[in-house]
PDB file of C-alpha atoms in Angstrom:
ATOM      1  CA  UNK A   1     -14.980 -22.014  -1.498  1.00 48.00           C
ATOM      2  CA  UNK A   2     -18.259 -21.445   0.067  1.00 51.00           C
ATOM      3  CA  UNK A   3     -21.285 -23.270  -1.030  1.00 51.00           C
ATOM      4  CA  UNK A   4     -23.748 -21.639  -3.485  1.00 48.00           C
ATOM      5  CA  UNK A   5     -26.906 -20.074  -2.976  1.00 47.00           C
ATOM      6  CA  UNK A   6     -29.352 -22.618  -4.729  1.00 52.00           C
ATOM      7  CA  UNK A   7     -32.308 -20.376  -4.604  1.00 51.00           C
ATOM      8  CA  UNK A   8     -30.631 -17.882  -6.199  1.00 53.00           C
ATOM      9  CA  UNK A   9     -29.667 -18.132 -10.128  1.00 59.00           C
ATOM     10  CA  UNK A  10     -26.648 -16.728  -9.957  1.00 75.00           C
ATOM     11  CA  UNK A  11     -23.110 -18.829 -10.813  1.00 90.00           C
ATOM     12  CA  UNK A  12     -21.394 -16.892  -8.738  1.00 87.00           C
ATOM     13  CA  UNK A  13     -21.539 -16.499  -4.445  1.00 88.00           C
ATOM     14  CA  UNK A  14     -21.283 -13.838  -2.624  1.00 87.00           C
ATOM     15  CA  UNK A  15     -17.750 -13.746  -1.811  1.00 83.00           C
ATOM     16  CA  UNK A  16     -16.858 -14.635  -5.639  1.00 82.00           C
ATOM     17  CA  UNK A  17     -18.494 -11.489  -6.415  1.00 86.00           C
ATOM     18  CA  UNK A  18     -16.993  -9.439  -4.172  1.00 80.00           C
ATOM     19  CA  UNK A  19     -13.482 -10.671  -4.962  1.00 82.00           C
ATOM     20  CA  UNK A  20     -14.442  -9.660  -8.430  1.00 83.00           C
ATOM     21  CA  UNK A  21     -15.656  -6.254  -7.532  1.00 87.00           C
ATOM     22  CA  UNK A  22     -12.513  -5.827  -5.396  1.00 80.00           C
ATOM     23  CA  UNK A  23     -10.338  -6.842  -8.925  1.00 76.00           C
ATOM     24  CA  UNK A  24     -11.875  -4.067 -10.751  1.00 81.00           C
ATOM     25  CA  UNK A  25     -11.311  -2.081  -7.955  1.00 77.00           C
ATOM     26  CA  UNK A  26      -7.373  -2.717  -7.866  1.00 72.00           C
ATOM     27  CA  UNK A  27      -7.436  -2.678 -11.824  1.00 72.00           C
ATOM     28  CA  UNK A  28      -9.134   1.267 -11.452  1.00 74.00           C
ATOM     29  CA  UNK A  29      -6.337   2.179  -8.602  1.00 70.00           C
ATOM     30  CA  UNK A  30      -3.905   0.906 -10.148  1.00 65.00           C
ATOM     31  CA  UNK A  31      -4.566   2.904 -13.049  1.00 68.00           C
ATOM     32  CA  UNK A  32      -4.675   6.106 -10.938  1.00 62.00           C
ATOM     33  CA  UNK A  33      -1.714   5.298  -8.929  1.00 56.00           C
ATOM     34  CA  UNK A  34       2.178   6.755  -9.053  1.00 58.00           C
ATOM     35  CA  UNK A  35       3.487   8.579 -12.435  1.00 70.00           C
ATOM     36  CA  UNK A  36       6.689   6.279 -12.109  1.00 88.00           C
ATOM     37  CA  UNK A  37       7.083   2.121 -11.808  1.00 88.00           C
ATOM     38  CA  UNK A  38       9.048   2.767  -8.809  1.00 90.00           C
ATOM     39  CA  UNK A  39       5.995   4.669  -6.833  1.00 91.00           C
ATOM     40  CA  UNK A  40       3.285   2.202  -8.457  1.00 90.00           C
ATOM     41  CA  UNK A  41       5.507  -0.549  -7.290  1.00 93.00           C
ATOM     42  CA  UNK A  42       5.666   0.969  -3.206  1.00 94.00           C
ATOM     43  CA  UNK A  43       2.400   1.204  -3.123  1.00 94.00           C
ATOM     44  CA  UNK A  44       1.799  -2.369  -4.625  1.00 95.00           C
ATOM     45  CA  UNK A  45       3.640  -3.242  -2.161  1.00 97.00           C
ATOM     46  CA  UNK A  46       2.473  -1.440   0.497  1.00 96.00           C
ATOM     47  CA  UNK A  47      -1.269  -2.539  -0.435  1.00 96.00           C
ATOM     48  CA  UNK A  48      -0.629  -6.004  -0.102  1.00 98.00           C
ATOM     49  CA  UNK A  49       0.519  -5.497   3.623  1.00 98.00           C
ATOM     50  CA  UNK A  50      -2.439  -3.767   4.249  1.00 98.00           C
ATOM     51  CA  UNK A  51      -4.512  -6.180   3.207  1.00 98.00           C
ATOM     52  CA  UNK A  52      -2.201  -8.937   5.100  1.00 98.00           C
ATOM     53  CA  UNK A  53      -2.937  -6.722   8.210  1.00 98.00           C
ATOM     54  CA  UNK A  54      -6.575  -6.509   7.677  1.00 97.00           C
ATOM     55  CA  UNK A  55      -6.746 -10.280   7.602  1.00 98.00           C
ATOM     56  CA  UNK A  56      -8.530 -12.384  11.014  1.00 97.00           C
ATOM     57  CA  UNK A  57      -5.997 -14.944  12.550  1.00 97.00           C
ATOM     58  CA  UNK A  58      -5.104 -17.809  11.827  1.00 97.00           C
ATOM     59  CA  UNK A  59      -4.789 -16.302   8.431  1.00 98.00           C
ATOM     60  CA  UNK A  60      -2.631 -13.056   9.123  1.00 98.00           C
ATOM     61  CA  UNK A  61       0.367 -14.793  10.719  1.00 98.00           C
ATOM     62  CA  UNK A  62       0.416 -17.154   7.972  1.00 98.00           C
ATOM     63  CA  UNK A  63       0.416 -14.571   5.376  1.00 98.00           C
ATOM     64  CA  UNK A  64       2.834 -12.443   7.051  1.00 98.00           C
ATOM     65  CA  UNK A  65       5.170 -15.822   6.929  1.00 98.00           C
ATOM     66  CA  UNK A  66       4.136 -16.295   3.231  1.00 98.00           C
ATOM     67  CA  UNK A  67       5.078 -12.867   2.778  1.00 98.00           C
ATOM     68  CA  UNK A  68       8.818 -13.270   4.713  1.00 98.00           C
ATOM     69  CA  UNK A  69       9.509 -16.358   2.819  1.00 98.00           C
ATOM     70  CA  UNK A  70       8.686 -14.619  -0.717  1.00 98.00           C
ATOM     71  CA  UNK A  71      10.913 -11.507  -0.035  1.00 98.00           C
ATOM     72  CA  UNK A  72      13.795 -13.567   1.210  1.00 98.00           C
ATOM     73  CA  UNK A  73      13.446 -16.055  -1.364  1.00 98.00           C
ATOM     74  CA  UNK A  74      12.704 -14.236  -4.154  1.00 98.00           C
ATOM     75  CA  UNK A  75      13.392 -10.117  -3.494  1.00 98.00           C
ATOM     76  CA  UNK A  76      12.516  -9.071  -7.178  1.00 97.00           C
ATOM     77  CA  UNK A  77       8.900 -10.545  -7.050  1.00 98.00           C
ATOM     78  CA  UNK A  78       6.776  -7.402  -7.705  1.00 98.00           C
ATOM     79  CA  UNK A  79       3.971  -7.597  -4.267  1.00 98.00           C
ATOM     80  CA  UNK A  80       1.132  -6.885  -5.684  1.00 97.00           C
ATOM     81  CA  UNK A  81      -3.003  -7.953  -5.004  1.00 97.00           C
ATOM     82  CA  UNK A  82      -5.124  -9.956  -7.003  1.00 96.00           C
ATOM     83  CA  UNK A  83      -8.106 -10.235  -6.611  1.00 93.00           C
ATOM     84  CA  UNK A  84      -8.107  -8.693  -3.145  1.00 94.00           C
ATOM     85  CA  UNK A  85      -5.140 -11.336  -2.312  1.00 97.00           C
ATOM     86  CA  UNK A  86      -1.677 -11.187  -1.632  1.00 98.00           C
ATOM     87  CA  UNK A  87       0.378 -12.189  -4.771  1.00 98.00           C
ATOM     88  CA  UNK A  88       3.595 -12.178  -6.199  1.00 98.00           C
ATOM     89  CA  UNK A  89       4.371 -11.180 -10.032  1.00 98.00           C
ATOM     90  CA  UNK A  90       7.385 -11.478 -12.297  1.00 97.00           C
ATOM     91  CA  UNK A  91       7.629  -9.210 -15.306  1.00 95.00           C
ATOM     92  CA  UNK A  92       3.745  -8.075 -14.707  1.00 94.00           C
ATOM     93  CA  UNK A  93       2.648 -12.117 -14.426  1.00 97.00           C
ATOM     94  CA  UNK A  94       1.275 -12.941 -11.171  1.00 98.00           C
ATOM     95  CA  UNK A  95       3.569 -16.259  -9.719  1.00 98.00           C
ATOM     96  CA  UNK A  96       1.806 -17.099  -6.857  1.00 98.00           C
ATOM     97  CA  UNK A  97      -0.884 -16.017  -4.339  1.00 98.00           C
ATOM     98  CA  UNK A  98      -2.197 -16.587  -0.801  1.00 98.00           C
ATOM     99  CA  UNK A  99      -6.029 -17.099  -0.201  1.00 98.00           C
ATOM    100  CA  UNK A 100      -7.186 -16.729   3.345  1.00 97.00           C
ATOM    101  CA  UNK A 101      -9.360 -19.301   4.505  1.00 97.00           C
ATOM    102  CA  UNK A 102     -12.077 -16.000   5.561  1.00 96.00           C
ATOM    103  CA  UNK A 103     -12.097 -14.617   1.989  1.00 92.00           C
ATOM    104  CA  UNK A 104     -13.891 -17.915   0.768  1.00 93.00           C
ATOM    105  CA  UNK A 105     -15.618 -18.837   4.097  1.00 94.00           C
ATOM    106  CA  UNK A 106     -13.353 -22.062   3.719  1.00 96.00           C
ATOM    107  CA  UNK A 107     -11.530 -24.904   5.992  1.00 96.00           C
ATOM    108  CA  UNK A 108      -7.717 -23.631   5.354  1.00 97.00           C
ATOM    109  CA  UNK A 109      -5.775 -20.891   3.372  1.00 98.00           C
ATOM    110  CA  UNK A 110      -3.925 -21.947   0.044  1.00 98.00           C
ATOM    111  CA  UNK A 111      -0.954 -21.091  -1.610  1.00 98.00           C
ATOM    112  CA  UNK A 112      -1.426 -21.313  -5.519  1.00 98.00           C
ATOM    113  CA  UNK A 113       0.686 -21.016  -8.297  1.00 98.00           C
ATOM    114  CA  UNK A 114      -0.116 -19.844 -11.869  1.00 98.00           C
ATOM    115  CA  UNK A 115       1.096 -20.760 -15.407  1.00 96.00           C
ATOM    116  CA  UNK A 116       3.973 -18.148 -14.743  1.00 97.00           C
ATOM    117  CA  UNK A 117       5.661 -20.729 -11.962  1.00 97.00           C
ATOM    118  CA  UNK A 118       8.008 -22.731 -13.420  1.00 96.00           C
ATOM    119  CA  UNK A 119       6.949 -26.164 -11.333  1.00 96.00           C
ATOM    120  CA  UNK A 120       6.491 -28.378 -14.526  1.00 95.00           C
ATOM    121  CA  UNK A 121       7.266 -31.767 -13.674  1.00 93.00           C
ATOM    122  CA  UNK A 122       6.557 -34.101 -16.076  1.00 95.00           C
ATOM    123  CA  UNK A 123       2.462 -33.936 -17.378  1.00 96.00           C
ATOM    124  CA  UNK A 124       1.142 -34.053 -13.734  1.00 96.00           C
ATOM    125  CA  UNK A 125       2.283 -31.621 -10.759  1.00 94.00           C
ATOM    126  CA  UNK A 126       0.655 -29.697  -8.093  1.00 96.00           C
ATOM    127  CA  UNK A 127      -0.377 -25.907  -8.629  1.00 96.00           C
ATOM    128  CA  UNK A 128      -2.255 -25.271  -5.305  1.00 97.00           C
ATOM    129  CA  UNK A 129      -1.309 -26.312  -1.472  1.00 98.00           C
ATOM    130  CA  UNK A 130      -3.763 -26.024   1.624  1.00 98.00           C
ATOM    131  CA  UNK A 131      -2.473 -24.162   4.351  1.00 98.00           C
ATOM    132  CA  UNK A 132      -3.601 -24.381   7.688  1.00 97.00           C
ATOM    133  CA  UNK A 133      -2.591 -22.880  11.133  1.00 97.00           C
ATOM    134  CA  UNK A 134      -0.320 -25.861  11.768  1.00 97.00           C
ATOM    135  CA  UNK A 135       2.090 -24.400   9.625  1.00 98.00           C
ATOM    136  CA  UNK A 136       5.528 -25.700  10.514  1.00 98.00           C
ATOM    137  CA  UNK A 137       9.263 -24.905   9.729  1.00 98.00           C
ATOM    138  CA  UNK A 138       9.177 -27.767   7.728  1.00 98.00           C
ATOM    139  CA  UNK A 139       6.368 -25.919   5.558  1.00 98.00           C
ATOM    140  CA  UNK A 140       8.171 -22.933   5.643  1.00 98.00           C
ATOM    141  CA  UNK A 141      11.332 -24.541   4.023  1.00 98.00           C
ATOM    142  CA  UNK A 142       8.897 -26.384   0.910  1.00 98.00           C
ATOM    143  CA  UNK A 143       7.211 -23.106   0.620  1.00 98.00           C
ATOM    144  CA  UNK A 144      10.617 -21.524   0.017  1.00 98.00           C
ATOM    145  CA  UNK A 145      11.729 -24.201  -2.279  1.00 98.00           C
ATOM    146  CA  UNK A 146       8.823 -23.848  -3.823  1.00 98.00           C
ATOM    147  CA  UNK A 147       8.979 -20.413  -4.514  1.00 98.00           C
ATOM    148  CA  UNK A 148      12.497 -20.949  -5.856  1.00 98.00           C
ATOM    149  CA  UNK A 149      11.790 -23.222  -8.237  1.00 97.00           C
ATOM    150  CA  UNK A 150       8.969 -20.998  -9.345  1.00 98.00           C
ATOM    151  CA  UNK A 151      10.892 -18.057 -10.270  1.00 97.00           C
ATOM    152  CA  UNK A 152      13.449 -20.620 -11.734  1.00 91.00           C
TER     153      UNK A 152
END
């Protein structure tokens, strides 16, 4: 995340802000949106490949691999943004998300997971990963295990 203004008394920067704004933005269209699931869900969807094409590189080609790996993996993940990021939701519940690195001003992109992921292992496990533009097939096949596992 990007440092924080110390001459200013605010807890929150900038960008934190504006991903807030942008929440209450997506909470107010989403409310407008579609008289059926089916035409809220398409343009969910469609939104979040928007955004994913609005993005600077490095951080749009990983998305869009992000993206691949969660609709092969796991088709009946509802696409959906959060916080002006791509995420993925089962049942309403967001699983997981991608954070470009340019949203935050920071050194890489991260996947996260929420409490909706089924990765518990044990009483200590990852919930976030940094991505970065050396993203490998490798990656690609633990992101899709991961995502697996999270939809259980």
């Amino acid at each position: 995340m990007a440092a924080r203004d110390e001459t200013s008394d605010s807890t929150f920067t900038e960008e934190e802000r504006a991903a807030m704004r942008e929440h209450a933005a997506e909470v107010k269209a989403s409310r407008k949106r579609g008289t059926s699931k089916a035409e809220k869900a398409a343009l969910d969807a469609q939104s979040v490949v928007d955004k994913i094409a609005a993005m600077p590189e490095p951080d749009r080609g990983l998305a869009e691999r992000i993206h691949r790996i969660a609709l092969e993996v796991a088709p009946d993940l509802a696409p959906k943004l959060w916080y002006a990021m791509p995420a993925y939701a089962k049942d309403g519940s967001v699983v997981f998300f991608f954070q470009d690195a340019a949203k935050f001003k920071a050194r890489y992109s991260t996947l996260g997971f929420q409490d909706a992921a089924a990765l518990d292992d044990g009483s200590f496990w990852p919930t976030s990963f940094s991505v970065t533009p050396e993203f490998s097939l490798d990656d690609e096949r633990t992101v899709a295990e991961l995502i697996r596992r999270a939809v259980g």
